[in-house]
Short mmCIF file of C-alpha atoms in Angstrom, two decimals:
data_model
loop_
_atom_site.label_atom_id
_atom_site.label_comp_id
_atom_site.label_asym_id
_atom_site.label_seq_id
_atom_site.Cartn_x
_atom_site.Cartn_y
_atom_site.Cartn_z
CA UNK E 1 -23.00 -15.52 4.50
CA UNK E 2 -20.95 -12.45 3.55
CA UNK E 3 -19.89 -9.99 5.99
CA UNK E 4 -21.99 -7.60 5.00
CA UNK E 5 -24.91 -9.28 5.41
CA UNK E 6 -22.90 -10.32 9.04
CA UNK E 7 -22.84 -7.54 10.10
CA UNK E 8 -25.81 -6.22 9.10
CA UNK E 9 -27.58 -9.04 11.20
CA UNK E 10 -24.98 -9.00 13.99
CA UNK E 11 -25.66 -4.82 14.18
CA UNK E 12 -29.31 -5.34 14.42
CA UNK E 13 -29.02 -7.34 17.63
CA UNK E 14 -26.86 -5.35 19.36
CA UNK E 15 -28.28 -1.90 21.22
CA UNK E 16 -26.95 1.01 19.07
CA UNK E 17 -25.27 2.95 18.71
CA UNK E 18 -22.40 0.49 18.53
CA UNK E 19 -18.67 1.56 19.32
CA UNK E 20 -15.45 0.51 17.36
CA UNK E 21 -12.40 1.97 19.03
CA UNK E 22 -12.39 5.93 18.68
CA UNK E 23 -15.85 5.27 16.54
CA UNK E 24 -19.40 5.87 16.91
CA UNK E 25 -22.25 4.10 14.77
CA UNK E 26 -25.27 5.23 14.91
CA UNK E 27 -28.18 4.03 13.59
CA UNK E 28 -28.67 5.12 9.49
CA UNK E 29 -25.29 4.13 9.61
CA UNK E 30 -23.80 7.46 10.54
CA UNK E 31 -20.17 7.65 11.38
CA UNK E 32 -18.16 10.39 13.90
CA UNK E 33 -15.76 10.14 16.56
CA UNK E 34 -17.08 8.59 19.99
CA UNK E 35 -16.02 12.17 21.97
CA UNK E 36 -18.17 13.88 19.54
CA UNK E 37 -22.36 14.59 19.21
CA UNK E 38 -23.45 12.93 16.46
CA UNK E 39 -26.14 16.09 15.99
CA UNK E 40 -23.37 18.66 16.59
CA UNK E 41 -24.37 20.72 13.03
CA UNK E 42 -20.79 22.01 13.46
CA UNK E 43 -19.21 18.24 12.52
CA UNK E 44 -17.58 18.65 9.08
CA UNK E 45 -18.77 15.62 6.35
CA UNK E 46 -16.22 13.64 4.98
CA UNK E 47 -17.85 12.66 1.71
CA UNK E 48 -14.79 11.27 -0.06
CA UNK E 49 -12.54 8.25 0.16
CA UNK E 50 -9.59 10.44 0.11
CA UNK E 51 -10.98 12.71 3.13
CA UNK E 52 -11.63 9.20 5.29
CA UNK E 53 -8.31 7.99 4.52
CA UNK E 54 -6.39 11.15 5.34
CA UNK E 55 -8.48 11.21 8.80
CA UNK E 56 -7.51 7.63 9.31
CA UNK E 57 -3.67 8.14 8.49
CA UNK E 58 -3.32 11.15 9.81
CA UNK E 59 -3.88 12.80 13.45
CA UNK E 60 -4.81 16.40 14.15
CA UNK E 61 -1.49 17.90 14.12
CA UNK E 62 -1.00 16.40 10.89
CA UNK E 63 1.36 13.66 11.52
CA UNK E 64 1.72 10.50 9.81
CA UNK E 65 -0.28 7.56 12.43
CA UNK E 66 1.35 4.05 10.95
CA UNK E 67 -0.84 2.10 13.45
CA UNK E 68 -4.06 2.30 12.96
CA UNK E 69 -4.84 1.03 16.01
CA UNK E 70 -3.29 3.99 17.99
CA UNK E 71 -5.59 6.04 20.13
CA UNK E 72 -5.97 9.55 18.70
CA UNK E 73 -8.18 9.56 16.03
CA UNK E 74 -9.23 12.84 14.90
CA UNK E 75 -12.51 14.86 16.04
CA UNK E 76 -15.12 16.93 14.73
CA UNK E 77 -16.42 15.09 11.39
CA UNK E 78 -19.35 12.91 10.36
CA UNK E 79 -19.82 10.68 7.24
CA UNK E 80 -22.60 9.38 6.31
CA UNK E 81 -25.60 7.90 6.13
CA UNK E 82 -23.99 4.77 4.91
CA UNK E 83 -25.28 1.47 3.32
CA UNK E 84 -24.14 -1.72 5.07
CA UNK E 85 -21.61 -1.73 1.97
CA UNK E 86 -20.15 1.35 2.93
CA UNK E 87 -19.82 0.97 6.38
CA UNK E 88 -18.34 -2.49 5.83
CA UNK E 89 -15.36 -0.23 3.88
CA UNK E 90 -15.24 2.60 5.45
CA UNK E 91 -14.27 0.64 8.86
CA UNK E 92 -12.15 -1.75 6.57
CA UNK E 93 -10.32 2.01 6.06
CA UNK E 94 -10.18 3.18 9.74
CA UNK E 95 -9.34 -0.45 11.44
CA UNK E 96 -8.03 -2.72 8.49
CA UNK E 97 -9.42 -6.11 8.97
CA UNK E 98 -11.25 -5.61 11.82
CA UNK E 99 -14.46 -6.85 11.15
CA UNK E 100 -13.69 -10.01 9.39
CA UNK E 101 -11.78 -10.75 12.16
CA UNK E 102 -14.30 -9.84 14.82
CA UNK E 103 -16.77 -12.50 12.29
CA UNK E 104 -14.43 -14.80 12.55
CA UNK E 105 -14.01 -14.35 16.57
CA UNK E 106 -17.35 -14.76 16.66
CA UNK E 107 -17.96 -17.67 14.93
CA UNK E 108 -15.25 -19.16 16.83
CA UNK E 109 -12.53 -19.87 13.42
CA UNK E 110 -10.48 -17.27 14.08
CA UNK E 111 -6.62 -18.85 14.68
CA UNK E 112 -4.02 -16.73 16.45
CA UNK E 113 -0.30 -16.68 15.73
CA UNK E 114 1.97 -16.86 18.62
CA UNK E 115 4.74 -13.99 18.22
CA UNK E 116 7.86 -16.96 17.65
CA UNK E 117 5.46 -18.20 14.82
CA UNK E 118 5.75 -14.53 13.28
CA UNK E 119 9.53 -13.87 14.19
CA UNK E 120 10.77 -17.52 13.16
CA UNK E 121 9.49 -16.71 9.58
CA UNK E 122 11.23 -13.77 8.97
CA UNK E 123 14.21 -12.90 7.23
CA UNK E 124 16.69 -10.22 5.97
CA UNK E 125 16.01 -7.17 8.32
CA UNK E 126 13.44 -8.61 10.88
CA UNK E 127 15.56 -12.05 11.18
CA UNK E 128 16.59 -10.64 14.36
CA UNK E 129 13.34 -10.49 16.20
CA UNK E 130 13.50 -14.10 16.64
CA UNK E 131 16.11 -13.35 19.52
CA UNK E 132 13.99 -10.70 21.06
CA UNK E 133 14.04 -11.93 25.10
CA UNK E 134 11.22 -12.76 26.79
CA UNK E 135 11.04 -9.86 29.28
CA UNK E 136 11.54 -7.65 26.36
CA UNK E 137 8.71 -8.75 24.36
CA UNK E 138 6.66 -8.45 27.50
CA UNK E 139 7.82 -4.79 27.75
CA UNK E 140 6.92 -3.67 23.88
CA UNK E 141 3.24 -5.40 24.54
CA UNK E 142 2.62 -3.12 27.41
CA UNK E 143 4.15 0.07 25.59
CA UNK E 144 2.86 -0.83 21.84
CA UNK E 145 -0.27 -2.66 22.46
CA UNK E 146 -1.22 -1.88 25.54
CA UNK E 147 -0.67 1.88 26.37
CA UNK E 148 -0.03 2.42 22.52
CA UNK E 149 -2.90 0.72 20.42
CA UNK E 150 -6.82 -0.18 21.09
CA UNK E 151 -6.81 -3.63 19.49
CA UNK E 152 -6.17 -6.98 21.75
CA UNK E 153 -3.05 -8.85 21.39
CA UNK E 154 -5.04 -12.14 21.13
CA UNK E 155 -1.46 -13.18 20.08
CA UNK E 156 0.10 -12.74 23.22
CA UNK E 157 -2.76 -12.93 25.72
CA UNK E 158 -5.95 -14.71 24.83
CA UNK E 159 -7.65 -12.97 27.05
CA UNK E 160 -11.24 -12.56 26.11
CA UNK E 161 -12.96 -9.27 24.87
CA UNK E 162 -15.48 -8.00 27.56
CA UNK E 163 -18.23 -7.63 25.26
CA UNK E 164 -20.11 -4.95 25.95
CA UNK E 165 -23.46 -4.16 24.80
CA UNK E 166 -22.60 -2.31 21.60
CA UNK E 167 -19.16 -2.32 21.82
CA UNK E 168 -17.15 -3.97 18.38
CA UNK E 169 -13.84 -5.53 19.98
CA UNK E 170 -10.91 -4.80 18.20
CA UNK E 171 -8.96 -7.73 18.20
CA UNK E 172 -5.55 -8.66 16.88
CA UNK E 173 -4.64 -12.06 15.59
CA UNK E 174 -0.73 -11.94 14.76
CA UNK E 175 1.68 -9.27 15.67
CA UNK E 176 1.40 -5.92 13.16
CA UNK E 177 5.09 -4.90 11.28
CA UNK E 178 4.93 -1.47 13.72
CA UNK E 179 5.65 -4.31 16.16
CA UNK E 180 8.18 -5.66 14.25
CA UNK E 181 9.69 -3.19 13.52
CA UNK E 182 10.32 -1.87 17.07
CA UNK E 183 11.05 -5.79 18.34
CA UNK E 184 14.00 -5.28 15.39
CA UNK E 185 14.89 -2.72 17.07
CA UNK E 186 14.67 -3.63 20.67
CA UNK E 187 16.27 -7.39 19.84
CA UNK E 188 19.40 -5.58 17.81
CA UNK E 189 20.01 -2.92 20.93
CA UNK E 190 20.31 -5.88 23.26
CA UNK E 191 22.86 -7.41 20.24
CA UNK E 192 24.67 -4.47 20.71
CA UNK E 193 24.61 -4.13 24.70
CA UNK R 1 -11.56 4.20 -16.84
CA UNK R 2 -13.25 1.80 -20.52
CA UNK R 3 -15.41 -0.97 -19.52
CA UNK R 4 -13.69 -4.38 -19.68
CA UNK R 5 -14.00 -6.90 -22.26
CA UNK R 6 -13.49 -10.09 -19.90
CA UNK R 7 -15.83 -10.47 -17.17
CA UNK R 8 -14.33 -10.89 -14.06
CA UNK R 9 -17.20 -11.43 -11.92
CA UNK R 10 -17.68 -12.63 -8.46
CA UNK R 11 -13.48 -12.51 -8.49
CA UNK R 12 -11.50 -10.69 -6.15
CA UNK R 13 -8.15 -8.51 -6.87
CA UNK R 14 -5.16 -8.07 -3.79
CA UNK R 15 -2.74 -5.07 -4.59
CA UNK R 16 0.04 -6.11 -2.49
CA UNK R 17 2.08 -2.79 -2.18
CA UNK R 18 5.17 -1.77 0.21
CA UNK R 19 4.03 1.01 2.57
CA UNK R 20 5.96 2.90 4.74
CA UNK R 21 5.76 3.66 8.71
CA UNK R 22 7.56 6.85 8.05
CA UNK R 23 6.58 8.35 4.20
CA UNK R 24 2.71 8.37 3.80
CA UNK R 25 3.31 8.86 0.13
CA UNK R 26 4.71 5.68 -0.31
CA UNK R 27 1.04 3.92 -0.29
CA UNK R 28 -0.58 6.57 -1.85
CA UNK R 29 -0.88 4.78 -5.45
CA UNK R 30 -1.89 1.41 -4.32
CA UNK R 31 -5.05 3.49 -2.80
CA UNK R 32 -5.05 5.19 -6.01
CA UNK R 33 -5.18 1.58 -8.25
CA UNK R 34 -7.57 -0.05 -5.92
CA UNK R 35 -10.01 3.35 -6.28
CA UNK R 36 -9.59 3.29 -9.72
CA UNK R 37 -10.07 -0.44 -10.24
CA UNK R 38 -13.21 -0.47 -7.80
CA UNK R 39 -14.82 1.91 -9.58
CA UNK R 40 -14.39 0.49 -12.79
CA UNK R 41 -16.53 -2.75 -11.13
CA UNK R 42 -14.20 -5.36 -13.04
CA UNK R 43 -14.01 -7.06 -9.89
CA UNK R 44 -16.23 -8.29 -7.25
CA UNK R 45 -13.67 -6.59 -4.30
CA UNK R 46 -10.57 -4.56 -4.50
CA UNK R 47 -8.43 -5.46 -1.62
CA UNK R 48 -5.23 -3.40 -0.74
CA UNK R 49 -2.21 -4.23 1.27
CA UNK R 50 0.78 -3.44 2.51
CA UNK R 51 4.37 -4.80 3.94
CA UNK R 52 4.78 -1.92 6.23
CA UNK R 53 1.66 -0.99 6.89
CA UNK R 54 -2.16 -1.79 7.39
CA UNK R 55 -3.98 -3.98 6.69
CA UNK R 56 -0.83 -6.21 6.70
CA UNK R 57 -0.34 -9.42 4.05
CA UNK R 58 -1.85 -11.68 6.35
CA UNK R 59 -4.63 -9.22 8.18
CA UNK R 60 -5.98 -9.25 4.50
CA UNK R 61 -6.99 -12.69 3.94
CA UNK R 62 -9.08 -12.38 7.12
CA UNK R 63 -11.14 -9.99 4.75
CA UNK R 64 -11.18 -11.75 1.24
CA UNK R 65 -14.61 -13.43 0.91
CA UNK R 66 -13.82 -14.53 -3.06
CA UNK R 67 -13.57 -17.84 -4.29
CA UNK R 68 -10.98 -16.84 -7.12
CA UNK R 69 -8.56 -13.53 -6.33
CA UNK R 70 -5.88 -12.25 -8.23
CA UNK R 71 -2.78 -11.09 -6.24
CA UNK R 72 -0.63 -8.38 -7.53
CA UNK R 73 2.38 -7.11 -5.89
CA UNK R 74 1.98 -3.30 -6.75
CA UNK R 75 5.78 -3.10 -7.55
CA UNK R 76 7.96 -1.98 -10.33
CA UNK R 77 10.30 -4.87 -10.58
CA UNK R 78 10.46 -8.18 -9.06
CA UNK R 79 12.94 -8.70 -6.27
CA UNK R 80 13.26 -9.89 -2.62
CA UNK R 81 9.36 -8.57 -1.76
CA UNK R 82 7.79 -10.13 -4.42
CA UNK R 83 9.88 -13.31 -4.73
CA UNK R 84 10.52 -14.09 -0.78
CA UNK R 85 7.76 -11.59 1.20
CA UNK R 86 4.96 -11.61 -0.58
CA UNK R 87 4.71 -16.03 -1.18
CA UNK R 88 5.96 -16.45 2.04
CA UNK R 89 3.38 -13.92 3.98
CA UNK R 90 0.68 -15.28 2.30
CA UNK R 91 1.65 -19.01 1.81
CA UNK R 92 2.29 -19.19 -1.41
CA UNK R 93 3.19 -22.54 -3.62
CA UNK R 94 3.33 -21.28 -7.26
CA UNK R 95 1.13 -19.42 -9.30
CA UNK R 96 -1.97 -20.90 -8.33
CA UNK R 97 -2.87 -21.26 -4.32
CA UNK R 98 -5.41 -22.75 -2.94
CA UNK R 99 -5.85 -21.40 0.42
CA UNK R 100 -8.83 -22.99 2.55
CA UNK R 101 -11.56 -22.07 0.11
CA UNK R 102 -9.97 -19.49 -1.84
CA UNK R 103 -7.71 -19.40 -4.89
CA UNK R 104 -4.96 -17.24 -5.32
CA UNK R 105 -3.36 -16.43 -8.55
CA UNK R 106 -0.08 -14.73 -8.57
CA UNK R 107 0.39 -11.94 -10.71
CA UNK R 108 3.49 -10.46 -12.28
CA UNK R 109 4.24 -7.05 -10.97
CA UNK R 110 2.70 -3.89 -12.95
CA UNK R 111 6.17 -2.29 -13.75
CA UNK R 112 6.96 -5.25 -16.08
CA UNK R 113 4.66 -5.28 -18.41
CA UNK R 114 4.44 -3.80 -21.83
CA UNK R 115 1.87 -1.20 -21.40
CA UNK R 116 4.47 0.45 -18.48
CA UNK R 117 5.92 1.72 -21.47
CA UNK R 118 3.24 3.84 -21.84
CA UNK R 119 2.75 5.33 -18.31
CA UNK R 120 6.58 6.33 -18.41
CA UNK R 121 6.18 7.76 -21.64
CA UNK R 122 2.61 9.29 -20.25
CA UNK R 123 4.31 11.11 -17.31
CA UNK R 124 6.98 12.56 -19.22
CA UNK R 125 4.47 14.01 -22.07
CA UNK R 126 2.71 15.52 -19.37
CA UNK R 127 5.56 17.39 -18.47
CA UNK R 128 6.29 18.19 -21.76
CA UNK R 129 3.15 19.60 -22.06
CA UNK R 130 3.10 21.47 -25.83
CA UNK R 131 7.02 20.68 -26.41
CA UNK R 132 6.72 18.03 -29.00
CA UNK R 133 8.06 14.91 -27.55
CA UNK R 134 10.37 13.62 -30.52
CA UNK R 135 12.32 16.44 -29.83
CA UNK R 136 13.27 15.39 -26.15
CA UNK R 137 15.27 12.73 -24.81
CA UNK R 138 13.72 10.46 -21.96
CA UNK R 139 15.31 9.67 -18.86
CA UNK R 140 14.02 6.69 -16.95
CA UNK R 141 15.72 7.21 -13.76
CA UNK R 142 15.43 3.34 -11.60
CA UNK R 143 16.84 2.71 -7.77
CA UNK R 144 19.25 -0.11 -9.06
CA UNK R 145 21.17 -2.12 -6.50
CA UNK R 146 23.95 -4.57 -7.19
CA UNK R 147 22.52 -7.29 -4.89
CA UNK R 148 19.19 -7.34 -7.22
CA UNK R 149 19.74 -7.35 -11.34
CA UNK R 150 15.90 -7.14 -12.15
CA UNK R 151 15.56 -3.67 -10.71
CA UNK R 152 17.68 -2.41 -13.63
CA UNK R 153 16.84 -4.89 -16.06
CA UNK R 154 13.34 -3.84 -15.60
CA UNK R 155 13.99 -0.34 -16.37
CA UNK R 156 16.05 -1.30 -19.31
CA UNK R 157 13.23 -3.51 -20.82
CA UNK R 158 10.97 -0.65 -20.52
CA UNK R 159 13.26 2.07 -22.02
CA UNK R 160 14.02 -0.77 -25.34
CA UNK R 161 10.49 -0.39 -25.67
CA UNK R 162 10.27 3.59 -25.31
CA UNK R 163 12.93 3.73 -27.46
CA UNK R 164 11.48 1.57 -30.12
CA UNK R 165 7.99 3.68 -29.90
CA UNK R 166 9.97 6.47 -31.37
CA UNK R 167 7.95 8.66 -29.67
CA UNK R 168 11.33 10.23 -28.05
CA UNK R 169 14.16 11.88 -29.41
CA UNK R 170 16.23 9.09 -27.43
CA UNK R 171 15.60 7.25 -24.45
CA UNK R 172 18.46 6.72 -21.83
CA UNK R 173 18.49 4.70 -18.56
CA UNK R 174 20.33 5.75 -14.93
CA UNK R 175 20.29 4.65 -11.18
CA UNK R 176 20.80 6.10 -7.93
CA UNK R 177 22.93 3.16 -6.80
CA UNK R 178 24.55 1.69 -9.59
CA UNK R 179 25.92 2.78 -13.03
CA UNK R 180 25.15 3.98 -14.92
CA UNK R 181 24.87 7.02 -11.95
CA UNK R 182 22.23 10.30 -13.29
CA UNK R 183 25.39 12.07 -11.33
CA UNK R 184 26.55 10.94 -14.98
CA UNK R 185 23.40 12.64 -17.09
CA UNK R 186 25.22 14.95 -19.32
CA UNK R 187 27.26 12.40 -20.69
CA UNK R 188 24.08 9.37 -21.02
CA UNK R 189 22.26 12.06 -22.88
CA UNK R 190 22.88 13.63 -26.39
CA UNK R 191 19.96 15.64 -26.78
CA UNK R 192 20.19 19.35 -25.60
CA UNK R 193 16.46 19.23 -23.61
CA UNK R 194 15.37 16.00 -21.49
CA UNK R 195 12.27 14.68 -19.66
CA UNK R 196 13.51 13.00 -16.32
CA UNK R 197 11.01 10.44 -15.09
CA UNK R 198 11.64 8.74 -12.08
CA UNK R 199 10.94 4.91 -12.22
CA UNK R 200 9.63 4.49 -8.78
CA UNK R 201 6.10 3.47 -7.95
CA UNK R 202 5.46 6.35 -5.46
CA UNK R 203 6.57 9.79 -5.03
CA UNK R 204 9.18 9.85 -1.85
CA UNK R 205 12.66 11.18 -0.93
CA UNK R 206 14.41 9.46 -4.12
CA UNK R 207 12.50 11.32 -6.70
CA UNK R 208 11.61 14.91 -4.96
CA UNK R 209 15.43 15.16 -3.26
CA UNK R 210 17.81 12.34 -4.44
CA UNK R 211 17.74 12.01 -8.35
CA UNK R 212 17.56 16.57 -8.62
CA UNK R 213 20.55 16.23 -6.40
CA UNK R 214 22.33 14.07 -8.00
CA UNK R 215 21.64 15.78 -11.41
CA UNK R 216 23.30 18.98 -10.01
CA UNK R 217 19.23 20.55 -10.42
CA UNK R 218 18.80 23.97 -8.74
CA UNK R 219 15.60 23.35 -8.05
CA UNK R 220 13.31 19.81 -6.45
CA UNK R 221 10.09 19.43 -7.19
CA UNK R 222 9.05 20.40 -3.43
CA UNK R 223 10.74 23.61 -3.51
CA UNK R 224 8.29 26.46 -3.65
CA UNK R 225 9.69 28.05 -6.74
CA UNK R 226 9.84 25.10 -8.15
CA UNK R 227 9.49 25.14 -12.56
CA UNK R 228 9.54 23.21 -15.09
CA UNK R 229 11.65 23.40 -17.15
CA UNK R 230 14.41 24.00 -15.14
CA UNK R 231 17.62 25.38 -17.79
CA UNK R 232 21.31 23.91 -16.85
CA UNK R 233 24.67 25.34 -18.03
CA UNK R 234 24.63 25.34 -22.20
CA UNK R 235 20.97 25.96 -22.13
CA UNK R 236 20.03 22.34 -21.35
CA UNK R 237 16.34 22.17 -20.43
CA UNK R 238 15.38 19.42 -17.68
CA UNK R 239 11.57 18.59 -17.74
CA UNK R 240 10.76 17.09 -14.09
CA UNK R 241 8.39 14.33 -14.35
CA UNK R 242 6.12 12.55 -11.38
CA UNK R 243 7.14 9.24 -10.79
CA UNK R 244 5.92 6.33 -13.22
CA UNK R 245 3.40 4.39 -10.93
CA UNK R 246 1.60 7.72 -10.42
CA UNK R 247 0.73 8.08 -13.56
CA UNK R 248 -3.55 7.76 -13.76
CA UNK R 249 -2.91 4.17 -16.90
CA UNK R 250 -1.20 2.42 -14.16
CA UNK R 251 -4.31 1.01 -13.06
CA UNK R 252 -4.74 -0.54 -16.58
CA UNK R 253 -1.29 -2.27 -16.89
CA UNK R 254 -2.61 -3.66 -13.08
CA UNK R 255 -5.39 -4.74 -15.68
CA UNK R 256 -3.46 -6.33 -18.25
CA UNK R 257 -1.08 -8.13 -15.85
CA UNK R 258 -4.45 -9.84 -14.61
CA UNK R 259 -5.31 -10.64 -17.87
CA UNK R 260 -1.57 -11.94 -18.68
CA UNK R 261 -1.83 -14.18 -15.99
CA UNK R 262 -4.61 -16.28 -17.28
CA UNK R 263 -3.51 -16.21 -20.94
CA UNK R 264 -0.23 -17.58 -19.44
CA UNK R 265 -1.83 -20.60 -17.86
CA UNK R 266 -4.41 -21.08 -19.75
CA UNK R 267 -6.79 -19.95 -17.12
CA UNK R 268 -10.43 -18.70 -17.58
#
């Protein structure tokens, strides 16, 4: 089956309107931010691409938002009403991969990798996250993923998503390169120490 | 964008690009080529993705529903991303990878074919605007680095073939990190007026601040009064152009390296 027609099905048994992180679907499908009133006339329409992905890349005060993940998402705009295509992209836009992997989740083939799995294959910059300590990596889960980010670390905790009515768990398989980046980081300080 | 000739049905295309977690521009044209080559409907799905940003290399075979999908690292040149990141992050074994159900085929990167020749020259004409271009020099202005040779190579390939268009007065080559230097542009160039186009695949730091620097240029592109052209001592006129993977054919040499790929192994 393709994921369109996944989610499509999976949607129609599920009480609406359904929630994705910062998003709200409702029914038609109509996009806006959860905070916001769907009906609130005063929601601006992004009818572009190029408006969706400068919402998701972007936050209000105009800076850059590398992790998509990261709570705030922008208020105050609507898009739509969307076919199943175009709500299969658009979300593909605002939460890269999520869907596929929530399909996959769901159908019970979706295969975490453990964070040494990610680190031992790297090289050049990142080689050094392979010696990130224990406690450390601990630490940048609670700052990154935890207080920092909306999807699950499925791998670091496997944890599983609470599943509540309407509510599209945003799940993350294998560590992101934000998290790299900032285990580089961490693992190089402690070099240094 | 033309219709195609060769129907790619039911196959998918990956754009593999860099990203950034601290310039937003760097992405920018993979979004661009994967608009432009969606709406052109050669494809059944236009996947992009990026090193340093989402959806990662490997969050984007979670998406790809295709039996058949051409990868194509959205680069310039080859070098350490597109021979070591790129097979490694998504398991590559050659040209051809079957991957569960899915086959991969492993393009060469846009900025080495051919028909880059003609986005280079594309950007600078724009530039030019009604200046006839035989009258101008080209300068293709690369990154180089000494611990990579097909970074410059590439850019030297692609300015033989500029060069043998004749569609330039003369067409010169110069790095930011190796010689020869554009600190040295005065001397690389004969011809009194010149079209500088950077050969990078996005617009960043090294073409608005780093390459007008080191040219001794009054004026970057991001400066409000900002013109081209912008006149140097002697009366030398500099023609600013946007960076080569920005320019709107790109998307067709991502095309033709698709097409390359099968002719090169015989593939239908």
């Amino acid at each position: 089956m393709k994921l369109t027609e996944w989610v499509e099905c999976r949607l129609a048994r599920l009480a609406p309107p359904w929630m994705i992180g910062e998003i709200r679907i409702s029914p038609g499908y109509l996009l806006t931010h959860r905070a916001d009133a769907p009906e609130d006339p005063g929601l601006q329409l992004l009818s572009d691409w190029e408006s969706l992905l400068e919402l998701a890349r972007f936050d209000a005060a105009g800076r850059f938002r590398p992790l998509r993940g990261a709570p705030g998402l922008r208020k105050g705009w609507r898009r739509g009403p969307l076919s199943i295509d175009e709500l299969v992209a658009d979300l593909q836009l605002l939460y890269p991969g999520a869907v596929a992997v929530w399909a996959a989740w769901e159908e019970e083939r979706l295969v975490s990798t453990p964070f040494s799995e990610t680190a031992g294959r790297q090289t050049g910059l990142y080689e050094g996250t392979r010696r990130l300590p224990a406690d450390d990596l601990s630490l940048l889960v609670e700052e990154i993923c935890t207080r920092g980010c909306l999807r699950r670390p499925l791998w670091y905790s496997f944890e599983r998503p609470s599943g509540d009515r309407g509510e599209i768990p945003l799940l993350c398989p294998e560590v992101c390169h934000y998290f790299l980046h900032k285990a580089r980081s961490r693992a190089a300080a402690r070099k240094a120490a | 964008m033309k219709p195609r000739r060769k129907n790619l049905e039911g196959r998918g295309l990956i754009l593999a690009g860099h990203g950034s977690m601290f310039s937003p521009e760097s992405a920018l044209p993979i979004y661009r080529h994967a608009a432009s080559l969606r709406a052109c409907g050669a494809f059944a799905a236009v996947y992009e993705c990026f090193w340093k940003e989402e959806p990662s290399y490997r969050n984007i075979l979670h998406v790809v529903e295709e039996a058949c999908v051409y990868l194509v690292p959205d680069f310039l040149s080859h070098g350490y991303f597109t021979r070591e990141i790129v097979p490694r992050e998504f398991g590559l074994v050659g040209p051809v990878t079957r991957r569960g159900s899915c086959e991969i085929r492993y393009c060469e990167p846009p900025g080495r074919h051919p028909r880059m020749a003609e986005a280079i020259a594309e950007q600078a004409a724009k530039t030019l605007g009604e200046i006839p271009s035989c009258g101008v020099a080209l300068l293709l202005v690369g990154h180089g680095t000494d611990r990579n040779e097909n970074s410059a190579q590439t850019a030297w390939e692609q300015a033989e073939r500029i060069r043998a268009s004749g569609r330039f007065a003369e067409c010169s080559v110069a790095f930011l990190e190796q010689e020869p230097s554009v600190a040295r542009w005065r001397e690389l160039i004969a011809s009194r007026d010149l079209a500088v186009v950077p050969f990078f695949l996005s617009e960043g730091k090294h073409s608005y601040v780093d390459i007008p620097r080191m040219m001794g240029l009054a004026r970057q592109p991001r400066d409000p009064d900002f013109r081209n052209p912008q006149t140097t001592e002697k009366g030398r006129r500099v023609y600013y152009a946007g960076a080569a993977g920005m320019a709107p054919i790109v998307d067709q040499v991502i095309l033709a390296q698709v097409d390359a790929f099968d002719e090169a192994h015989r593939m239908g």
